[in-house]
Short mmCIF file of C-alpha atoms in Angstrom, two decimals:
data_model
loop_
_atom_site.label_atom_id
_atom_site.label_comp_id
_atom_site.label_asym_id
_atom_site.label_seq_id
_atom_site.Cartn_x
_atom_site.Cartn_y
_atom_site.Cartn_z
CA UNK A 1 0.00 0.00 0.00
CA UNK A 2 3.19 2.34 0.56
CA UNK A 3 3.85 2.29 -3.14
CA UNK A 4 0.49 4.10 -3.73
CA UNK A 5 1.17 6.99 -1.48
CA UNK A 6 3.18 8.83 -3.97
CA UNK A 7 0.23 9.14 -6.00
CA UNK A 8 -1.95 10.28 -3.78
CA UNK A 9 -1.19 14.56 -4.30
CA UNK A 10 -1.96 13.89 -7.99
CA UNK A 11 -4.93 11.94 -7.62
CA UNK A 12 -6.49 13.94 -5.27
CA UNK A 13 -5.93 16.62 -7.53
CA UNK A 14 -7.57 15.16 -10.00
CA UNK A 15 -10.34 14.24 -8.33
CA UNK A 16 -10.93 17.33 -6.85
CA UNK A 17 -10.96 18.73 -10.59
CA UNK A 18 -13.18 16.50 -12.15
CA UNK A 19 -15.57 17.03 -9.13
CA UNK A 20 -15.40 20.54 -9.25
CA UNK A 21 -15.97 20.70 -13.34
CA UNK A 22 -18.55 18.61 -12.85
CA UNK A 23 -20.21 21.04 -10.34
CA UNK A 24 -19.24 24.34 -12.31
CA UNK A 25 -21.10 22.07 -15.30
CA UNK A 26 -24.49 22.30 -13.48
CA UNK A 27 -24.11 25.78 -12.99
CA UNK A 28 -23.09 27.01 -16.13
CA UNK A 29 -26.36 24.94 -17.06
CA UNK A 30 -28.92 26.93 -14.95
CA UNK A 31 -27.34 30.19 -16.19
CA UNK A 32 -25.82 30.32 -19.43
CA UNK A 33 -28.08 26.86 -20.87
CA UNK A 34 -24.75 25.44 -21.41
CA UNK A 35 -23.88 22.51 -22.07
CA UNK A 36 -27.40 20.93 -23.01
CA UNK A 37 -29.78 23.21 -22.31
CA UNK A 38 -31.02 24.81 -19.25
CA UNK A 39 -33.87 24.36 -16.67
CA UNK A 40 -34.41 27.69 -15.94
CA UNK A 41 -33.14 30.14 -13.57
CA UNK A 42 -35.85 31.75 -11.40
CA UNK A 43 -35.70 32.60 -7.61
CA UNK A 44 -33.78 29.58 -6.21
CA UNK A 45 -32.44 28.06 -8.69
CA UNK A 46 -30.29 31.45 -10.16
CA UNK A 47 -28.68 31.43 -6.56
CA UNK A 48 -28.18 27.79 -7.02
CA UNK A 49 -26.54 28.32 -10.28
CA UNK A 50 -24.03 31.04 -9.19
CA UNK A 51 -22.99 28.99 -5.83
CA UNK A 52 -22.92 26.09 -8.47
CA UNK A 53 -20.26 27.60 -10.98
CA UNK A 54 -18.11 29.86 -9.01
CA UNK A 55 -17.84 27.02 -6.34
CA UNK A 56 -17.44 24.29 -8.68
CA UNK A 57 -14.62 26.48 -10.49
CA UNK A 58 -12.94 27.18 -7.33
CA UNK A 59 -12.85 24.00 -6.54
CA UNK A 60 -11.34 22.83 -9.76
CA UNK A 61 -8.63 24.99 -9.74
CA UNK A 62 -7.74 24.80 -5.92
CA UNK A 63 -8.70 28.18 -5.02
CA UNK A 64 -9.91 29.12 -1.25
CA UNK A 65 -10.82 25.53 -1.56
CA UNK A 66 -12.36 24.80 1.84
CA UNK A 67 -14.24 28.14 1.48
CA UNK A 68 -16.19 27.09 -1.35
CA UNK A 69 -16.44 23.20 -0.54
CA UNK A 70 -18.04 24.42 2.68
CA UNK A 71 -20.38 26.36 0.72
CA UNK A 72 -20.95 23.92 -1.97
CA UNK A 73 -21.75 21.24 0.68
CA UNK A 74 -24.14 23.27 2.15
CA UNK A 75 -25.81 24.05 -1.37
CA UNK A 76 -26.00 19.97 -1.52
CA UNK A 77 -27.77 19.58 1.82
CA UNK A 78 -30.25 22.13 1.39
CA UNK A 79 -30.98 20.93 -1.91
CA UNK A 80 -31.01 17.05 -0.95
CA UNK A 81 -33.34 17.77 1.87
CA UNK A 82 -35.90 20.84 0.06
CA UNK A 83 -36.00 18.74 -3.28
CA UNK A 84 -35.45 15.21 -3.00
CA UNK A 85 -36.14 14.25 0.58
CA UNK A 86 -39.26 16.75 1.00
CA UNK A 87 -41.07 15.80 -1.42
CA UNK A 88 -41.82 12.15 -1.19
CA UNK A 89 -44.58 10.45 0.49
CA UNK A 90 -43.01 7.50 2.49
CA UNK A 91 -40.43 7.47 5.27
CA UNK A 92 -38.06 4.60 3.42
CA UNK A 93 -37.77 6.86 0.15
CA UNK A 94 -36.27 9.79 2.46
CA UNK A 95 -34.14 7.71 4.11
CA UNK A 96 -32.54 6.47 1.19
CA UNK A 97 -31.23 8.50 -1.47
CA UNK A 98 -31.44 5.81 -4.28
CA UNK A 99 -35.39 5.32 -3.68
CA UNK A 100 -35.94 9.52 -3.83
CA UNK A 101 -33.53 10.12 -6.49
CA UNK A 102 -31.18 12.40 -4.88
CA UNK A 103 -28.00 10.38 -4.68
CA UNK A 104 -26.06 12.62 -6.56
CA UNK A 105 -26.45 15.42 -4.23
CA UNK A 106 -26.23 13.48 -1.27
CA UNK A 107 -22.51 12.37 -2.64
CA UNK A 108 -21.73 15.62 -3.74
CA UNK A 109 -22.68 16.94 -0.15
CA UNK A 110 -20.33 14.66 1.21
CA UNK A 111 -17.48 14.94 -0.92
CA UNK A 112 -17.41 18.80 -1.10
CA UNK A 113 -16.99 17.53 3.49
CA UNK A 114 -14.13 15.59 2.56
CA UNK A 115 -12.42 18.96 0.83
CA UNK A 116 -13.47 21.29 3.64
CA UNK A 117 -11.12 18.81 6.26
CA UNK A 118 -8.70 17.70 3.15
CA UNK A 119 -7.66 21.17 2.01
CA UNK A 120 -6.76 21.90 -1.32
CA UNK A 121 -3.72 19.58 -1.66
CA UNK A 122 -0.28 20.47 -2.88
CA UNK A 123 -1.36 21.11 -6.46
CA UNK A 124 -3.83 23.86 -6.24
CA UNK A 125 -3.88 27.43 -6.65
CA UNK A 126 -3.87 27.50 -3.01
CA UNK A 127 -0.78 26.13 -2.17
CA UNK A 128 1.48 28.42 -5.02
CA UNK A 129 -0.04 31.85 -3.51
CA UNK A 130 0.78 30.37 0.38
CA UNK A 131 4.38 28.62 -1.08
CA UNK A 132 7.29 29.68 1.35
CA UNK A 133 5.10 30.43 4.22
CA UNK A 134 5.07 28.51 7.34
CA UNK A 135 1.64 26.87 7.77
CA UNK A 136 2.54 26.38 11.71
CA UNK A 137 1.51 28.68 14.21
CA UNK A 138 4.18 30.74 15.99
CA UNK A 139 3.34 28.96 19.24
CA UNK A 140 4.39 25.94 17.97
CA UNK A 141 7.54 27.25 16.27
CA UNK A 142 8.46 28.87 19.83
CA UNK A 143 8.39 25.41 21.04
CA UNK A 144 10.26 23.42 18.66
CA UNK A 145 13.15 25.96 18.78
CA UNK A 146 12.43 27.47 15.23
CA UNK A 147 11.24 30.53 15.63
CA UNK A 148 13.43 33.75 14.66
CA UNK A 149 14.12 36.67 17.15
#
């Protein structure tokens, strides 16, 4: 399993691209009816569409990455529990998200989690505007002998 671990950095970037395209994807489709048409953008959904595509694009990229995975996940759990949870009739289809059709949103939700605690990674956006600084608090630098005076 050791022999994997130098993979994961570019893997997770990955993943955390194709995740946030993905995302941006659903936004660019409630506001600019691309790629494949659009559903529409009143009230909600508009909102929905901008958190959708800036998020998802920040994501992508790397950029204030647990920022806007904390409020993409959020966008996922409101929408999992107004549209897909609320409005069916029995208490097994809004327990699970296969039988009310929101599993997407429900993983989504969860993944964007994963990024809040994860970070951005080491190839992000992220991590080349905070390259050279010390991510350690000064307290802790005091301690190991570190710190400059």
């Amino acid at each position: 399993m050791n022999a994997l671990n130098r993979f994961a950095d570019p893997v997770y970037c990955v993943v955390r691209l194709v995740v946030g395209l993905n995302y941006a994807c659903h936004g660019s489709q409630k506001l600019f009816a691309f790629p494949g048409g659009g559903h529409g953008v009143s009230g909600i959904a508009f909102i929905a569409g901008i958190i959708e595509l800036a998020c998802g694009l920040a994501i992508a990229f790397g950029l204030l990455t647990r920022i806007a995975a904390f409020v993409a996940s959020g966008e996922m759990a409101v929408a999992y529990f107004m549209f897909y949870v609320g409005v069916v009739p029995t208490a097994a289809a809004k327990f699970f998200p296969i039988m009310n059709g929101g599993e997407l949103a429900f993983v989504n939700c969860w993944i964007f989690f994963l990024i809040v605690f994860y970070g951005p990674g080491r190839w992000s956006v992220d991590a080349l505007l905070t390259e050279g600084r010390s991510t350690a608090p000064a307290s802790i630098a005091v301690r190991a002998g570190t710190a400059e005076t």
